[in-house]
mmCIF file with all atom_site columns, C-alpha atoms in Angstrom:
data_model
loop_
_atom_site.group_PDB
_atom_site.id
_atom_site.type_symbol
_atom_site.label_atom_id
_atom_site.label_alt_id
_atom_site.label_comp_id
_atom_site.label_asym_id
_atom_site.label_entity_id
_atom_site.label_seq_id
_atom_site.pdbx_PDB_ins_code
_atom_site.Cartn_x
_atom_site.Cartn_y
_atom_site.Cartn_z
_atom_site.occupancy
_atom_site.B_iso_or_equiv
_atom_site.pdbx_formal_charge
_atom_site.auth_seq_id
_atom_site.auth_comp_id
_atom_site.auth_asym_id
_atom_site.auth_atom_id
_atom_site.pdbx_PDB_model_num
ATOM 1   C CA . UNK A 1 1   ? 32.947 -5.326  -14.309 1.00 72.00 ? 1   UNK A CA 1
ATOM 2   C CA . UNK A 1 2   ? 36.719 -4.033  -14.592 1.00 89.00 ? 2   UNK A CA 1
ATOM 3   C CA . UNK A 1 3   ? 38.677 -3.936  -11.651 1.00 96.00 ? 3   UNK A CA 1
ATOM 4   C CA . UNK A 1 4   ? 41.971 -2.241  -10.734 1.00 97.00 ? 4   UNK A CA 1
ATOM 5   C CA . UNK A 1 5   ? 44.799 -2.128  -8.314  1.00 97.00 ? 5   UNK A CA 1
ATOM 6   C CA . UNK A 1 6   ? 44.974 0.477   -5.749  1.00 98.00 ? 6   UNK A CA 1
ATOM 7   C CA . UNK A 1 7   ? 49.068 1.203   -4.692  1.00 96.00 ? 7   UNK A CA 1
ATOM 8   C CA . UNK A 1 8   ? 50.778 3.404   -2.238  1.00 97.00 ? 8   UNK A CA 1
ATOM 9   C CA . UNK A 1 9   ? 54.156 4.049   -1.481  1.00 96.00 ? 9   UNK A CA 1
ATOM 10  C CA . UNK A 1 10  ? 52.997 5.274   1.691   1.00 97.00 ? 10  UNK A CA 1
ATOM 11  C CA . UNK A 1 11  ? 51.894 2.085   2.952   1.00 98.00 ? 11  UNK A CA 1
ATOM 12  C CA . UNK A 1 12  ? 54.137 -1.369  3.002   1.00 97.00 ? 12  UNK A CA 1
ATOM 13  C CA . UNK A 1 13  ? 54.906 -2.821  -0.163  1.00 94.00 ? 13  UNK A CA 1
ATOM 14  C CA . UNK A 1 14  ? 52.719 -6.492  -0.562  1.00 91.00 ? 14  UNK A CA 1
ATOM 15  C CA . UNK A 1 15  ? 54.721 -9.187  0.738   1.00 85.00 ? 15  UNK A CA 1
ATOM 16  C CA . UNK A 1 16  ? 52.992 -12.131 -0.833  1.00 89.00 ? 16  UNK A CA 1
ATOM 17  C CA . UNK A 1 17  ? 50.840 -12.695 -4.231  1.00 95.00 ? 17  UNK A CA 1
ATOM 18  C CA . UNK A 1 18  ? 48.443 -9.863  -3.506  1.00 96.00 ? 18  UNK A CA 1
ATOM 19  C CA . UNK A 1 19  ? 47.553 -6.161  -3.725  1.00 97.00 ? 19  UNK A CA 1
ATOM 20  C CA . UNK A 1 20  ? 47.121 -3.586  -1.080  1.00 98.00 ? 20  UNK A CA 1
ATOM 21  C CA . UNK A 1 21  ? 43.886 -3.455  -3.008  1.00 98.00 ? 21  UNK A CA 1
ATOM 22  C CA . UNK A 1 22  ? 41.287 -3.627  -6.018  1.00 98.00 ? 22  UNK A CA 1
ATOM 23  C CA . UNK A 1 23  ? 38.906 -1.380  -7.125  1.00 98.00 ? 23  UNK A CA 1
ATOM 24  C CA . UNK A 1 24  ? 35.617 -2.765  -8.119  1.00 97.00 ? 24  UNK A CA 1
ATOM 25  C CA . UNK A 1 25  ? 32.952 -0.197  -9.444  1.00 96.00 ? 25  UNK A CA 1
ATOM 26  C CA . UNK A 1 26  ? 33.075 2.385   -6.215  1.00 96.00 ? 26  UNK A CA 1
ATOM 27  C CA . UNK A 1 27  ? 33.966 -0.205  -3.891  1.00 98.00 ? 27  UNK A CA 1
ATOM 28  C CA . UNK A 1 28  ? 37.395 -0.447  -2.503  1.00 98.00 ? 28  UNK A CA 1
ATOM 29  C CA . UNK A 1 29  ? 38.653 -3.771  -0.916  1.00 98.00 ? 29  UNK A CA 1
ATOM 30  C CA . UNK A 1 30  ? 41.319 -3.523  1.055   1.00 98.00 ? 30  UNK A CA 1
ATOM 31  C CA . UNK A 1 31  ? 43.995 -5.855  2.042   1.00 98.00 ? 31  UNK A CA 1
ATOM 32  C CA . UNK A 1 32  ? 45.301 -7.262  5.554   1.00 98.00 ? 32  UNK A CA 1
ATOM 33  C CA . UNK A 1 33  ? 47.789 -4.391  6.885   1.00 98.00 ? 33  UNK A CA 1
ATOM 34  C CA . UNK A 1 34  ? 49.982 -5.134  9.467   1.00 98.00 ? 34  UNK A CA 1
ATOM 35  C CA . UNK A 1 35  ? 52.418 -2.392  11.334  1.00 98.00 ? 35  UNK A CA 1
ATOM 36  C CA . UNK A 1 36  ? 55.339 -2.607  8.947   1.00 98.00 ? 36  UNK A CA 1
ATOM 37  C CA . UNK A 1 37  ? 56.631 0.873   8.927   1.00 98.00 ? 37  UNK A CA 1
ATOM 38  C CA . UNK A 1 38  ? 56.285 1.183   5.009   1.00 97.00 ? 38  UNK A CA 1
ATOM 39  C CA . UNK A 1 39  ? 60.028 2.783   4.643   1.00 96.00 ? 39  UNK A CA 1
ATOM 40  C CA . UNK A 1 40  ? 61.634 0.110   6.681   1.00 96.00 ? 40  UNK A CA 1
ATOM 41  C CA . UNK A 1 41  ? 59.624 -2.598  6.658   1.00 96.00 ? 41  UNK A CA 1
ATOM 42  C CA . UNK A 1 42  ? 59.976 -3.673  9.390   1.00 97.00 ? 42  UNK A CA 1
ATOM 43  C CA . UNK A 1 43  ? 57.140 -4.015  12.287  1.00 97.00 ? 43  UNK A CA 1
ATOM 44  C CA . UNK A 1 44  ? 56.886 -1.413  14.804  1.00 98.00 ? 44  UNK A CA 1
ATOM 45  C CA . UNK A 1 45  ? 57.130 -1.548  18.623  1.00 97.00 ? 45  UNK A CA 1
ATOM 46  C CA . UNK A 1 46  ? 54.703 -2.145  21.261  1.00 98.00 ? 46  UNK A CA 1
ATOM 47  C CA . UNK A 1 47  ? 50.656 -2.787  21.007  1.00 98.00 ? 47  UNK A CA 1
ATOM 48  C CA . UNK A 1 48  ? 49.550 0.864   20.558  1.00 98.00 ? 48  UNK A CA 1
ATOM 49  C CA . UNK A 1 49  ? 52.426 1.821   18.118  1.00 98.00 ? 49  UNK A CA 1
ATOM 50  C CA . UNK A 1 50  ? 51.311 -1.245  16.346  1.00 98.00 ? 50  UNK A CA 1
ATOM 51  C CA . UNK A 1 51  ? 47.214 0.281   15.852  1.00 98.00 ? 51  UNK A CA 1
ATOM 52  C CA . UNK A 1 52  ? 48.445 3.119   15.029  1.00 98.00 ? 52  UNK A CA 1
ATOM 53  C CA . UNK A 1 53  ? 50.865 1.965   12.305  1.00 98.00 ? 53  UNK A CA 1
ATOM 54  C CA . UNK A 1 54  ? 48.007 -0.394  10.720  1.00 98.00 ? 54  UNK A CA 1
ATOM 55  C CA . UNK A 1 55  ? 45.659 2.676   10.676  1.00 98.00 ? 55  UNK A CA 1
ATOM 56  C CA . UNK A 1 56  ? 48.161 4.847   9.129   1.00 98.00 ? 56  UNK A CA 1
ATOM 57  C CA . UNK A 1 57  ? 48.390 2.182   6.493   1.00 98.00 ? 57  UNK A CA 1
ATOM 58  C CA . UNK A 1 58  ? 45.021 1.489   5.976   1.00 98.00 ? 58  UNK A CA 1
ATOM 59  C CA . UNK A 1 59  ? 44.501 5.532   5.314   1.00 98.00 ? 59  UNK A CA 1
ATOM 60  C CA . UNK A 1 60  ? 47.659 5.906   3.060   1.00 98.00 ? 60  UNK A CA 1
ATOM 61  C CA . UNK A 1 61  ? 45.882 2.916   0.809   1.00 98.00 ? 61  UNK A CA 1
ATOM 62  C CA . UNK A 1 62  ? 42.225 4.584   1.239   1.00 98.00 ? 62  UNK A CA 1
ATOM 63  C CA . UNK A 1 63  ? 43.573 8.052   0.140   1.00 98.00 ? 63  UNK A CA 1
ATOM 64  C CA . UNK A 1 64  ? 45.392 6.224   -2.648  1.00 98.00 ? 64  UNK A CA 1
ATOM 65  C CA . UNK A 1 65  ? 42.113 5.319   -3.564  1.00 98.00 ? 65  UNK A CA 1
ATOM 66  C CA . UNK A 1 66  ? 40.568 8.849   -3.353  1.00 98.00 ? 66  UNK A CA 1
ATOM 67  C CA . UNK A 1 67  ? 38.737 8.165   -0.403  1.00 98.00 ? 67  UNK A CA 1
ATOM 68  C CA . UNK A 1 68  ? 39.651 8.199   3.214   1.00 98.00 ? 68  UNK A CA 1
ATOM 69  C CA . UNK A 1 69  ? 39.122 6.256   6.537   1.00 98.00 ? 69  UNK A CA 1
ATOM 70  C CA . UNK A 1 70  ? 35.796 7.799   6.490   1.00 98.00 ? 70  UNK A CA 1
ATOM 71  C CA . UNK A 1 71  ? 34.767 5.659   3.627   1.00 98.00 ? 71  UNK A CA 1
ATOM 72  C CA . UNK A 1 72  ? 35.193 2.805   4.868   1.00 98.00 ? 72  UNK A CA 1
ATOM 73  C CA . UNK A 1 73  ? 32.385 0.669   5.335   1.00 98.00 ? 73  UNK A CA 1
ATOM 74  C CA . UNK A 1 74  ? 33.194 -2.515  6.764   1.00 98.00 ? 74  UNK A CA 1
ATOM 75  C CA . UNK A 1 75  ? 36.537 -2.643  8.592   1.00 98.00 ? 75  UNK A CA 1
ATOM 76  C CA . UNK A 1 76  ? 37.612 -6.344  10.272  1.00 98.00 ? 76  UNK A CA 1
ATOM 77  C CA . UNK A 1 77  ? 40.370 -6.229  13.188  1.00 98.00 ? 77  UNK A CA 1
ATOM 78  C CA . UNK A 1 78  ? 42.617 -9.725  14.164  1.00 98.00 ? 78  UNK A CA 1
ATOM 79  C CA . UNK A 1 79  ? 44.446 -9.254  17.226  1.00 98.00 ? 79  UNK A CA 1
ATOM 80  C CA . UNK A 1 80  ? 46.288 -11.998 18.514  1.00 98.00 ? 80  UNK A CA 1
ATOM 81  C CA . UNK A 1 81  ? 45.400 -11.277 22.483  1.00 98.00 ? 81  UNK A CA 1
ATOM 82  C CA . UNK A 1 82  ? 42.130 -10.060 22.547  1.00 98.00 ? 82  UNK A CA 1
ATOM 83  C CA . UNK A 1 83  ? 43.243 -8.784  25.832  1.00 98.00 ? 83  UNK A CA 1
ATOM 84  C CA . UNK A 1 84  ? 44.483 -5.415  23.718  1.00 98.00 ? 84  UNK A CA 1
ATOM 85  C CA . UNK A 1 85  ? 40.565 -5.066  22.637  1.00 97.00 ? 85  UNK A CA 1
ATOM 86  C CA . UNK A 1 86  ? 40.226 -1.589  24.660  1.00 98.00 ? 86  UNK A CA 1
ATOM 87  C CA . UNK A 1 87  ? 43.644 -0.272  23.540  1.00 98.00 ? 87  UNK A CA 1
ATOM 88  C CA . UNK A 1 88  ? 42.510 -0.780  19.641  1.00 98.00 ? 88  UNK A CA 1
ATOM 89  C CA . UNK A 1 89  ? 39.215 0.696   20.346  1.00 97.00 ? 89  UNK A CA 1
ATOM 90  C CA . UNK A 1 90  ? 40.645 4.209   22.099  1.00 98.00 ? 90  UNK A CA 1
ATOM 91  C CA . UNK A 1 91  ? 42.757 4.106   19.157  1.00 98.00 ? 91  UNK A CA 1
ATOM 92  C CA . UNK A 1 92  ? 40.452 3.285   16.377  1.00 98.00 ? 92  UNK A CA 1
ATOM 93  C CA . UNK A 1 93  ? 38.466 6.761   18.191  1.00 98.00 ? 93  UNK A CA 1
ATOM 94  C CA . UNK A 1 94  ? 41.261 8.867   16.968  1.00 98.00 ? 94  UNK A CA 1
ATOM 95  C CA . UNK A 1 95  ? 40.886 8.136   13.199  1.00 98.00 ? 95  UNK A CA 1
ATOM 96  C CA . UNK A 1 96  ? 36.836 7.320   13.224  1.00 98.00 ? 96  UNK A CA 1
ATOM 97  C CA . UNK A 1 97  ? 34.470 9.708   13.898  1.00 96.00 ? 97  UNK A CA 1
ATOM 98  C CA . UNK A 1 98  ? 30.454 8.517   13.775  1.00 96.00 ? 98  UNK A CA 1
ATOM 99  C CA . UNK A 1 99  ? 28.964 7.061   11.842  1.00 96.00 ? 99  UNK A CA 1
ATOM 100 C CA . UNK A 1 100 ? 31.361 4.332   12.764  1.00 97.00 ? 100 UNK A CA 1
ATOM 101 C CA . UNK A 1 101 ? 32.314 1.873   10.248  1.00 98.00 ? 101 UNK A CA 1
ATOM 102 C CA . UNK A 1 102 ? 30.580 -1.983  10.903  1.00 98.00 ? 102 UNK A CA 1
ATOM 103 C CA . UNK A 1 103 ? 33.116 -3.745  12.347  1.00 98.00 ? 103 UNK A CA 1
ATOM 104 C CA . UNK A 1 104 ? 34.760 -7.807  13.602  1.00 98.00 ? 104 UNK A CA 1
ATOM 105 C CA . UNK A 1 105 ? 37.113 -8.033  16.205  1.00 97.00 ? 105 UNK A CA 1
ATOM 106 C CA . UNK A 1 106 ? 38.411 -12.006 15.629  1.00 98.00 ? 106 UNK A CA 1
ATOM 107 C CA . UNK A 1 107 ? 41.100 -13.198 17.874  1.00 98.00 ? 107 UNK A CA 1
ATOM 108 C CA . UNK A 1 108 ? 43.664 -14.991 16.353  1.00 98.00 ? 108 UNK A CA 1
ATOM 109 C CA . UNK A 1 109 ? 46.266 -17.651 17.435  1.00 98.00 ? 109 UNK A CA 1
ATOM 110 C CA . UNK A 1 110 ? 49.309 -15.780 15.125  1.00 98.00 ? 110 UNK A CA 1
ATOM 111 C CA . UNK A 1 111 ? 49.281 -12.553 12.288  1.00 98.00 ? 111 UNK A CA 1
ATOM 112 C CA . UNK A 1 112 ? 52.240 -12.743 9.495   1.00 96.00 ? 112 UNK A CA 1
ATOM 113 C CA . UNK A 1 113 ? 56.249 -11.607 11.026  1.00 96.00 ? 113 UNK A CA 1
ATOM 114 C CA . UNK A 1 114 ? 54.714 -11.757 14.830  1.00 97.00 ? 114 UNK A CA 1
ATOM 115 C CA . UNK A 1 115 ? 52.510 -8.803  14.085  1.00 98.00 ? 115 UNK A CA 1
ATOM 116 C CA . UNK A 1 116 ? 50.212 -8.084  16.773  1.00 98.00 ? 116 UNK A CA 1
ATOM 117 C CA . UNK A 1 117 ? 46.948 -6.790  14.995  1.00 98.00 ? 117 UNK A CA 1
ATOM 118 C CA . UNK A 1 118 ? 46.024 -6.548  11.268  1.00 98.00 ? 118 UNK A CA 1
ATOM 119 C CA . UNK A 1 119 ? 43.249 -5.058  9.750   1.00 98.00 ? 119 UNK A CA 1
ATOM 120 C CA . UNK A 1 120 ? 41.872 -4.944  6.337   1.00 98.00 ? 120 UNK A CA 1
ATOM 121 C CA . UNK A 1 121 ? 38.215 -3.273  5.315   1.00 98.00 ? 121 UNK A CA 1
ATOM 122 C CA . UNK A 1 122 ? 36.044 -2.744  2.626   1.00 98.00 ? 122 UNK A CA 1
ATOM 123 C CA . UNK A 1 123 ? 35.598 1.363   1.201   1.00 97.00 ? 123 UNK A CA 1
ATOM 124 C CA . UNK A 1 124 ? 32.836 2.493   -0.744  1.00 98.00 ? 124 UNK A CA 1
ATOM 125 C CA . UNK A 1 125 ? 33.546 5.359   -2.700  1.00 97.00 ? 125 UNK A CA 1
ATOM 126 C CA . UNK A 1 126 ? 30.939 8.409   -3.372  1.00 87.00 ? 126 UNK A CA 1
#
């Protein structure tokens, strides 16, 4: 099976030896995003700026893909204070409608340049 690398310009450049993601068959897998605004790069302020900047990511990647947020299938969410759980959910409800993606929420001790959250999922493509 061929695969391929998804890119957007919309989302942060990859800042390590990775893409934002490959393309295997009709499945998608995307990389760990992290709220780096993708013209600055540099992180955002504040928790719920934070979720919102990884989702915005996450769909500028998808949509590079030719899907969307709604295609994604499995999505995985590392906060570092798992105290912020309720936050990323009310958020997560503004870009998801059901059927909800499955989903992990994995606290973590620390996320790449003091990031808060990161997310990264897998899209299956119709």
């Amino acid at each position: 099976m061929s695969k391929s690398v998804i890119s957007s310009d919309k989302a942060p450049a990859a800042i390590g030896t990775y893409s934002q993601a490959i393309k295997a068959g009709n499945t998608v897998y995307l990389s760990g995003q992290i709220p780096l605004d993708p013209a600055t790069m540099q992180l955002v302020e504040g928790f719920e700026a934070q979720a919102v900047q990884v989702f915005e990511n996450l769909k500028a990647v998808c949509e590079a893909a030719g899907g969307s947020l709604a295609d994604i299938a499995k999505l995985n969410i590392f906060l570092t204070d798992l105290g912020n759980f309720a936050t990323v959910n009310e958020v997560m409800g503004r870009y998801f409608q059901q059927p909800y993606p499955a989903r992990a929420a994995i606290g973590v001790a620390a996320l790449p340049r003091g990031a808060q959250v990161e997310m990264d999922g897998i899209l299956v493509l119709e």
